[in-house]
Amino acid sequence: MADDHDNRPRRRRIVLCMGATCNMSDRAEPFYDCLHAAFGDPGPAFMAHGPVSWEVANCLDMCDDGPNLTLYPGGHDVHALTVERLQEIIEQIKAELAHES
């Protein structure tokens, strides 16, 4: 388990909701495409080979606030997701990773 003195980069995990409400009229598809372009194929965190893993959830149980995404570590929820906001998140993650290396 990493502690405050561990110099290894923190692993990031992104969970994109593509449930019926968040993906109504395929509105979550562009988010999937953005994440795929930035970080490759989705998959469970335990199979990730890089510092960022991302996966799709059938529901994050926040339907009224969607489209939704959850970021780890920390479990930070992002509601009313837009492509622009997701691009900002991706750029922030990439900047943090560059700073950590």
XYZ file of N, CA and C in Angstrom:
303
model
N 0.843 -1.184 0.000
C 0.000 0.000 0.000
C 0.887 1.246 0.000
N 0.545 2.202 -0.844
C 1.345 3.422 -0.951
C 1.126 4.308 0.265
N 2.213 4.965 0.687
C 2.077 5.934 1.773
C 2.587 7.286 1.283
N 2.628 8.262 2.172
C 3.025 9.613 1.792
C 4.476 9.691 1.325
N 5.282 8.699 1.664
C 6.688 8.723 1.318
C 6.983 7.919 0.064
N 5.990 7.337 -0.510
C 6.135 6.530 -1.713
C 6.268 7.468 -2.912
N 7.305 7.287 -3.712
C 7.536 8.163 -4.854
C 6.888 7.671 -6.143
N 6.244 6.517 -6.100
C 5.587 6.018 -7.306
C 4.388 6.898 -7.651
N 4.133 7.099 -8.963
C 2.948 7.867 -9.355
C 1.669 7.195 -8.854
N 0.713 8.014 -8.463
C -0.585 7.488 -8.045
C -1.308 6.939 -9.259
N -1.939 5.808 -9.080
C -2.758 5.252 -10.152
C -4.089 5.981 -10.174
N -4.595 6.211 -11.359
C -5.906 6.834 -11.536
C -6.869 5.807 -12.100
N -8.096 5.915 -11.692
C -9.161 5.045 -12.201
C -10.347 5.935 -12.528
N -10.904 5.743 -13.705
C -12.042 6.516 -14.170
C -13.174 5.542 -14.454
N -14.352 5.839 -13.926
C -15.520 4.995 -14.175
C -16.571 5.852 -14.859
N -16.879 5.498 -16.086
C -17.862 6.209 -16.900
C -19.182 5.469 -16.858
N -20.238 6.170 -16.502
C -21.556 5.550 -16.508
C -22.105 5.556 -17.928
N -22.521 4.386 -18.365
C -23.170 4.263 -19.663
C -24.503 3.539 -19.495
N -25.118 3.759 -18.338
C -26.428 3.188 -18.068
C -27.504 3.835 -18.925
N -28.702 3.344 -18.798
C -29.817 3.781 -19.647
C -30.049 5.283 -19.595
N -29.969 5.890 -18.422
C -30.225 7.330 -18.304
C -29.021 8.140 -18.770
N -27.831 7.799 -18.303
C -26.635 8.559 -18.690
C -26.338 8.444 -20.183
N -26.737 7.341 -20.790
C -26.464 7.144 -22.208
C -27.729 7.276 -23.058
N -28.728 7.952 -22.520
C -29.954 8.175 -23.278
C -29.616 8.837 -24.609
N -30.168 8.343 -25.685
C -29.896 8.851 -27.037
C -28.398 8.827 -27.357
N -27.684 7.855 -26.800
C -26.245 7.668 -27.039
C -25.398 8.862 -26.618
N -25.859 9.643 -25.654
C -25.114 10.847 -25.269
C -23.814 10.546 -24.543
N -23.611 9.331 -24.031
C -22.344 8.989 -23.380
C -21.312 8.445 -24.368
N -21.715 8.143 -25.577
C -20.783 7.599 -26.567
C -19.579 8.511 -26.817
N -19.768 9.836 -26.942
C -18.581 10.694 -27.133
C -17.602 10.639 -25.953
N -18.105 10.404 -24.748
C -17.227 10.296 -23.579
C -16.378 9.029 -23.690
N -17.019 7.952 -24.103
C -16.309 6.692 -24.321
C -15.194 6.913 -25.342
N -15.518 7.569 -26.440
C -14.539 7.813 -27.497
C -13.364 8.655 -26.994
N -13.635 9.682 -26.190
C -12.574 10.533 -25.634
C -11.651 9.735 -24.721
N -12.237 8.941 -23.842
C -11.428 8.146 -22.920
C -10.615 7.097 -23.670
N -11.223 6.481 -24.669
C -10.505 5.484 -25.461
C -9.321 6.119 -26.180
N -9.524 7.297 -26.763
C -8.444 7.988 -27.466
C -7.316 8.380 -26.506
N -7.666 8.765 -25.296
C -6.666 9.234 -24.328
C -5.932 8.097 -23.624
N -6.669 7.026 -23.284
C -6.097 6.008 -22.404
C -6.201 4.572 -22.921
N -6.676 4.398 -24.151
C -6.760 3.050 -24.705
C -8.034 2.334 -24.300
N -7.982 1.021 -24.418
C -9.163 0.203 -24.154
C -9.564 0.238 -22.684
N -10.864 0.200 -22.428
C -11.321 0.122 -21.039
C -11.057 -1.262 -20.471
N -11.005 -1.328 -19.165
C -10.832 -2.612 -18.498
C -10.783 -2.402 -17.005
N -10.924 -3.472 -16.261
C -10.896 -3.344 -14.799
C -9.516 -2.894 -14.306
N -9.518 -2.172 -13.212
C -8.286 -1.589 -12.671
C -7.209 -2.642 -12.414
N -7.596 -3.832 -11.977
C -6.586 -4.842 -11.646
C -5.846 -5.352 -12.888
N -6.359 -5.065 -14.078
C -5.698 -5.499 -15.304
C -4.924 -4.366 -15.982
N -4.945 -3.179 -15.408
C -4.311 -2.022 -16.036
C -2.796 -2.165 -16.036
N -2.192 -1.718 -17.118
C -0.735 -1.769 -17.234
C -0.106 -0.394 -17.073
N -0.886 0.652 -17.213
C -0.372 2.007 -17.102
C -0.884 2.690 -15.852
N -0.599 3.981 -15.723
C -1.006 4.723 -14.536
C -2.484 5.105 -14.511
N -3.189 4.895 -15.643
C -4.612 5.242 -15.709
C -5.386 4.044 -16.235
N -6.425 3.682 -15.520
C -7.355 2.675 -16.029
C -8.728 3.313 -16.066
N -9.524 2.842 -16.990
C -10.893 3.341 -17.051
C -11.800 2.196 -17.423
N -13.027 2.338 -16.988
C -14.009 1.288 -17.234
C -15.398 1.883 -17.345
N -16.300 1.072 -17.817
C -17.690 1.465 -18.005
C -18.525 0.815 -16.915
N -19.444 1.582 -16.360
C -20.409 1.062 -15.387
C -21.799 1.084 -16.018
N -22.610 0.124 -15.639
C -23.996 0.115 -16.108
C -24.831 1.144 -15.382
N -24.440 1.514 -14.180
C -25.138 2.554 -13.427
C -24.283 2.947 -12.233
N -24.176 4.247 -11.987
C -23.482 4.755 -10.804
C -24.478 5.251 -9.763
N -25.757 5.031 -10.013
C -26.836 5.365 -9.081
C -26.909 6.867 -8.785
N -26.703 7.662 -9.832
C -26.810 9.123 -9.740
C -27.568 9.644 -10.966
N -28.551 8.889 -11.407
C -29.197 9.121 -12.705
C -29.723 10.544 -12.896
N -30.261 11.138 -11.849
C -30.835 12.478 -11.988
C -29.793 13.539 -12.292
N -28.515 13.239 -12.065
C -27.450 14.222 -12.244
C -26.595 13.970 -13.478
N -26.941 12.980 -14.286
C -26.099 12.515 -15.375
C -26.055 13.406 -16.589
N -25.168 13.040 -17.476
C -24.231 11.921 -17.473
C -23.193 12.058 -16.350
N -22.750 10.897 -15.852
C -21.882 10.858 -14.679
C -20.587 10.105 -14.935
N -19.609 10.457 -14.095
C -18.290 9.862 -14.126
C -17.772 9.913 -12.696
N -16.995 8.902 -12.292
C -16.359 8.922 -10.975
C -14.865 8.757 -11.156
N -14.106 9.581 -10.433
C -12.650 9.578 -10.510
C -12.063 9.057 -9.206
N -11.057 8.179 -9.326
C -10.331 7.654 -8.181
C -8.853 7.940 -8.383
N -8.067 8.126 -7.328
C -8.481 7.980 -5.938
C -9.367 9.142 -5.498
N -10.078 8.906 -4.478
C -10.923 9.928 -3.889
C -12.398 9.750 -4.125
N -12.782 9.051 -5.179
C -14.204 8.853 -5.451
C -14.939 10.130 -5.790
N -14.270 11.041 -6.508
C -14.865 12.325 -6.884
C -15.847 12.112 -8.037
N -17.105 12.491 -7.831
C -18.132 12.354 -8.857
C -18.209 13.613 -9.703
N -18.360 13.420 -11.004
C -18.558 14.523 -11.935
C -19.939 14.324 -12.550
N -20.796 15.317 -12.394
C -22.164 15.243 -12.889
C -22.341 16.153 -14.096
N -23.412 15.925 -14.843
C -23.730 16.734 -16.021
C -22.500 16.856 -16.919
N -21.833 15.733 -17.127
C -20.595 15.687 -17.884
C -20.805 16.171 -19.317
N -19.838 16.932 -19.792
C -19.800 17.373 -21.184
C -18.468 16.929 -21.773
N -18.366 16.910 -23.080
C -17.103 16.558 -23.726
C -16.021 17.555 -23.324
N -16.379 18.817 -23.244
C -15.408 19.830 -22.858
C -14.877 19.587 -21.452
N -15.767 19.272 -20.522
C -15.346 18.999 -19.137
C -14.479 17.746 -19.082
N -14.853 16.717 -19.839
C -14.056 15.497 -19.862
C -12.672 15.767 -20.429
N -12.576 16.573 -21.465
C -11.264 16.926 -22.023
C -10.408 17.642 -20.979
N -11.023 18.513 -20.183
C -10.299 19.193 -19.100
C -9.776 18.182 -18.080
N -10.610 17.221 -17.728
C -10.221 16.183 -16.765
C -9.058 15.362 -17.314
N -9.147 14.966 -18.573
C -8.077 14.192 -19.204
C -6.777 14.986 -19.198
N -6.831 16.246 -19.578
C -5.628 17.080 -19.596
C -5.057 17.258 -18.191
N -5.928 17.395 -17.197
C -5.463 17.520 -15.814
C -4.753 16.254 -15.369
N -5.325 15.112 -15.675
C -4.696 13.833 -15.306
C -3.336 13.704 -15.984
N -3.271 14.026 -17.272
C -1.998 13.920 -17.998
C -0.958 14.885 -17.417
N -1.379 16.081 -17.037
C -0.450 17.042 -16.429
C 0.050 16.545 -15.087
N -0.835 15.978 -14.283
C -0.430 15.435 -12.986
C 0.562 14.294 -13.177
N 0.314 13.432 -14.146
C 1.217 12.312 -14.402
C 2.588 12.809 -14.861
N 2.600 13.823 -15.706
C 3.875 14.378 -16.168
C 4.637 15.003 -15.001
N 3.917 15.638 -14.099
C 4.550 16.273 -12.932
C 5.125 15.217 -11.978
N 4.452 14.077 -11.871
C 4.880 13.017 -10.960
C 6.068 12.233 -11.476
N 6.282 12.247 -12.794
C 7.369 11.415 -13.333
C 8.704 12.102 -13.290
